[in-house]
Amino acid sequence: MSSMQNDHSFTPDEYIQKVRVGGIKPHNAPITLVAYDPRWPELFEREAKRIRSVLGNRVLQLEHVGSTSVPELCAKPIIDMLLVVADSSDEPSYVAALEAVGYTLRIREPDWFEHRMFKGPDTDINLHVFSEGTSEVERMLRFRDWLRANDTDRDNYARVKRKLAQHVWRHVQNYADAKTSIVQEIMDRANAVEQGD
């Protein structure tokens, strides 16, 4: 679910600085992965309820995505959430409402599907916001659903994640970018099955 490699006119560090809202502190450490926690879906549901309570019918879709949404998959203990709104570039329609209950806008990517990302008020979450009809929404959900249903690819993905996590990463996003090739391999298989190849 990485956007950072899409703009080749910037180095990864420059791009992170460009899209980051507020300051950024380098990670400069390995990535901490933990075993799947059955409480993660409950944390998602709690946050989803809070988001729906402030956005109401502006929430077109709200999904638990990323590794914490896949039973038995190791993950960073951060709940990834996918929020679909009519137009994610229309910040006045949803940003102030989310900020009023403690969410903080951290990433603004107008050149990558008008992606926005918020951190949660009290639970460690990444709330990814996209517009209705964006291809990335479908891709994120297909990846999640494939890993939920396919033990071999889930285990292969976990193996690659564990190996990469041992490295020292300047930014967590650099670790996410390093997973691009394994994610693409898995997506190619998922897409081939869907197309009946």
Coordinates of C-alpha atoms in Angstrom, one line a residue:
M1 CA 0.0 0.0 0.0
S2 CA 2.8 2.3 -0.8
S3 CA 2.8 5.5 -2.7
M4 CA 6.3 6.7 -2.1
Q5 CA 7.8 5.1 -5.2
N6 CA 5.4 6.7 -7.6
D7 CA 7.2 10.1 -8.0
H8 CA 10.7 9.6 -9.3
S9 CA 11.5 13.3 -9.3
F10 CA 12.2 13.0 -5.5
T11 CA 14.4 10.8 -3.4
P12 CA 12.4 8.7 -0.9
D13 CA 13.4 11.1 1.9
E14 CA 12.5 14.2 -0.1
Y15 CA 9.1 12.7 -1.0
I16 CA 8.3 11.9 2.7
Q17 CA 9.2 15.5 3.6
K18 CA 7.0 16.8 0.7
V19 CA 3.8 14.9 1.7
R20 CA 4.2 14.9 5.5
V21 CA 2.0 17.4 7.4
G22 CA 4.0 18.7 10.4
G23 CA 7.5 17.6 11.3
I24 CA 8.9 14.1 10.8
K25 CA 11.4 12.3 13.0
P26 CA 13.5 9.6 11.4
H27 CA 12.9 6.0 12.7
N28 CA 16.5 4.8 12.3
A29 CA 15.7 1.4 13.8
P30 CA 14.5 -2.1 12.8
I31 CA 10.7 -2.6 12.5
T32 CA 8.9 -4.2 15.4
L33 CA 6.5 -7.0 14.2
V34 CA 4.3 -8.8 16.6
A35 CA 2.1 -12.0 16.4
Y36 CA -1.5 -11.5 15.3
D37 CA -3.6 -10.2 18.1
P38 CA -7.3 -11.2 18.2
R39 CA -8.1 -7.8 19.8
W40 CA -7.2 -5.9 16.6
P41 CA -10.6 -6.3 15.0
E42 CA -12.2 -4.9 18.2
L43 CA -9.9 -1.9 18.1
F44 CA -10.9 -1.4 14.5
E45 CA -14.6 -1.5 15.4
R46 CA -14.1 1.0 18.2
E47 CA -12.4 3.5 15.9
A48 CA -14.9 2.8 13.1
K49 CA -17.8 3.7 15.5
R50 CA -16.1 6.9 16.4
I51 CA -15.5 7.9 12.8
R52 CA -19.0 7.1 11.8
S53 CA -20.3 9.1 14.7
V54 CA -18.7 12.3 13.4
L55 CA -18.9 11.8 9.7
G56 CA -22.3 10.0 9.4
N57 CA -23.3 9.5 5.8
R58 CA -20.0 11.0 4.5
V59 CA -18.6 7.6 5.2
L60 CA -19.1 5.7 2.0
Q61 CA -17.0 2.7 3.1
L62 CA -14.9 1.9 6.1
E63 CA -12.7 -1.2 6.2
H64 CA -10.0 -2.8 8.3
V65 CA -7.0 -3.3 6.0
G66 CA -3.3 -4.0 6.2
S67 CA -1.7 -6.9 8.1
T68 CA -3.7 -6.4 11.3
S69 CA -6.8 -7.3 9.3
V70 CA -5.4 -10.7 8.4
P71 CA -5.7 -13.5 11.1
E72 CA -2.4 -15.3 11.8
L73 CA -0.3 -12.6 10.0
C74 CA 2.5 -10.9 12.0
A75 CA 2.2 -7.1 11.8
K76 CA 3.3 -3.8 13.2
P77 CA 0.8 -3.2 16.0
I78 CA -0.9 -0.3 14.1
I79 CA -4.4 -0.7 12.9
D80 CA -4.7 0.3 9.2
M81 CA -8.2 1.6 8.3
L82 CA -9.5 2.5 4.9
L83 CA -12.1 5.4 4.7
V84 CA -13.8 6.1 1.4
V85 CA -15.4 9.5 1.0
A86 CA -17.0 11.2 -2.0
D87 CA -13.9 13.3 -2.7
S88 CA -10.8 13.0 -0.5
S89 CA -9.4 16.2 -2.0
D90 CA -12.3 18.1 -0.4
E91 CA -10.7 18.4 3.0
P92 CA -13.3 20.8 4.4
S93 CA -15.9 18.0 4.1
Y94 CA -14.2 15.7 6.6
V95 CA -10.9 16.9 8.1
A96 CA -12.2 19.3 10.7
A97 CA -14.8 16.8 11.9
L98 CA -12.1 14.2 12.4
E99 CA -9.7 16.6 14.1
A100 CA -12.5 17.6 16.5
V101 CA -12.4 14.1 18.0
G102 CA -8.6 13.9 18.1
Y103 CA -7.5 12.6 14.7
T104 CA -4.3 14.3 13.3
L105 CA -3.7 14.7 9.5
R106 CA -0.2 13.5 8.9
I107 CA 0.0 12.8 5.1
R108 CA -1.4 14.7 2.1
E109 CA -0.6 13.1 -1.3
P110 CA -2.5 15.0 -4.1
D111 CA -0.5 13.2 -6.8
W112 CA -1.3 9.7 -5.5
F113 CA -5.1 9.2 -5.6
E114 CA -5.6 12.3 -3.4
H115 CA -4.6 10.1 -0.5
R116 CA -4.8 11.5 3.1
M117 CA -3.6 9.7 6.2
F118 CA -4.5 10.5 9.8
K119 CA -3.2 9.1 13.1
G120 CA -5.8 8.2 15.8
P121 CA -6.4 10.0 19.1
D122 CA -5.7 7.2 21.5
T123 CA -5.3 3.9 19.5
D124 CA -2.3 3.5 17.2
I125 CA -4.0 3.6 13.8
N126 CA -3.3 4.8 10.3
L127 CA -6.6 6.1 8.8
H128 CA -6.2 6.1 5.0
V129 CA -8.7 8.3 3.1
F130 CA -9.5 7.9 -0.6
S131 CA -12.2 9.1 -3.0
E132 CA -15.0 6.8 -4.2
G133 CA -14.0 4.8 -7.3
T134 CA -10.3 5.0 -6.7
S135 CA -8.4 1.9 -8.0
E136 CA -6.2 1.8 -4.8
V137 CA -9.3 1.0 -2.7
E138 CA -10.0 -2.1 -4.7
R139 CA -6.4 -3.1 -4.7
M140 CA -6.1 -2.8 -0.9
L141 CA -9.2 -4.9 -0.3
R142 CA -8.2 -7.5 -2.9
F143 CA -4.8 -7.9 -1.2
R144 CA -6.4 -8.2 2.2
D145 CA -9.0 -10.8 1.1
W146 CA -6.4 -12.8 -0.8
L147 CA -4.1 -13.1 2.2
R148 CA -7.1 -14.0 4.4
A149 CA -7.9 -16.9 2.0
N150 CA -4.5 -18.0 0.9
D151 CA -2.2 -19.6 3.6
T152 CA 0.8 -20.0 1.3
D153 CA 0.9 -16.4 0.2
R154 CA 0.2 -15.2 3.8
D155 CA 3.1 -17.2 5.1
N156 CA 5.4 -16.1 2.3
Y157 CA 4.5 -12.5 2.9
A158 CA 5.2 -12.9 6.7
R159 CA 8.6 -14.5 5.9
V160 CA 9.6 -11.5 3.7
K161 CA 8.3 -9.0 6.3
R162 CA 10.3 -10.6 9.1
K163 CA 13.4 -10.6 7.0
L164 CA 13.0 -6.9 6.0
A165 CA 12.0 -5.9 9.5
Q166 CA 15.5 -6.8 10.8
H167 CA 17.1 -4.0 8.9
V168 CA 17.6 -0.5 10.3
W169 CA 15.2 1.8 8.4
R170 CA 15.5 5.6 8.3
H171 CA 11.7 5.9 7.9
V172 CA 9.0 3.3 8.4
Q173 CA 7.9 4.2 4.9
N174 CA 11.2 2.9 3.5
Y175 CA 10.3 -0.5 5.0
A176 CA 6.9 -0.3 3.4
D177 CA 8.5 0.5 0.0
A178 CA 10.8 -2.5 0.4
K179 CA 7.8 -4.8 0.4
T180 CA 6.6 -3.6 -3.0
S181 CA 8.0 -6.5 -5.0
I182 CA 6.5 -9.2 -2.8
V183 CA 3.1 -7.3 -2.7
Q184 CA 3.2 -7.1 -6.5
E185 CA 3.9 -10.9 -6.8
I186 CA 1.0 -11.7 -4.6
M187 CA -1.3 -9.3 -6.4
D188 CA -0.3 -10.8 -9.7
R189 CA -1.4 -14.2 -8.5
A190 CA -4.7 -12.8 -7.0
N191 CA -5.5 -10.9 -10.2
A192 CA -4.7 -14.0 -12.4
V193 CA -7.2 -16.1 -10.3
E194 CA -9.8 -13.4 -10.5
Q195 CA -9.4 -13.2 -14.3
G196 CA -9.6 -17.0 -14.6
D197 CA -6.1 -17.5 -16.0

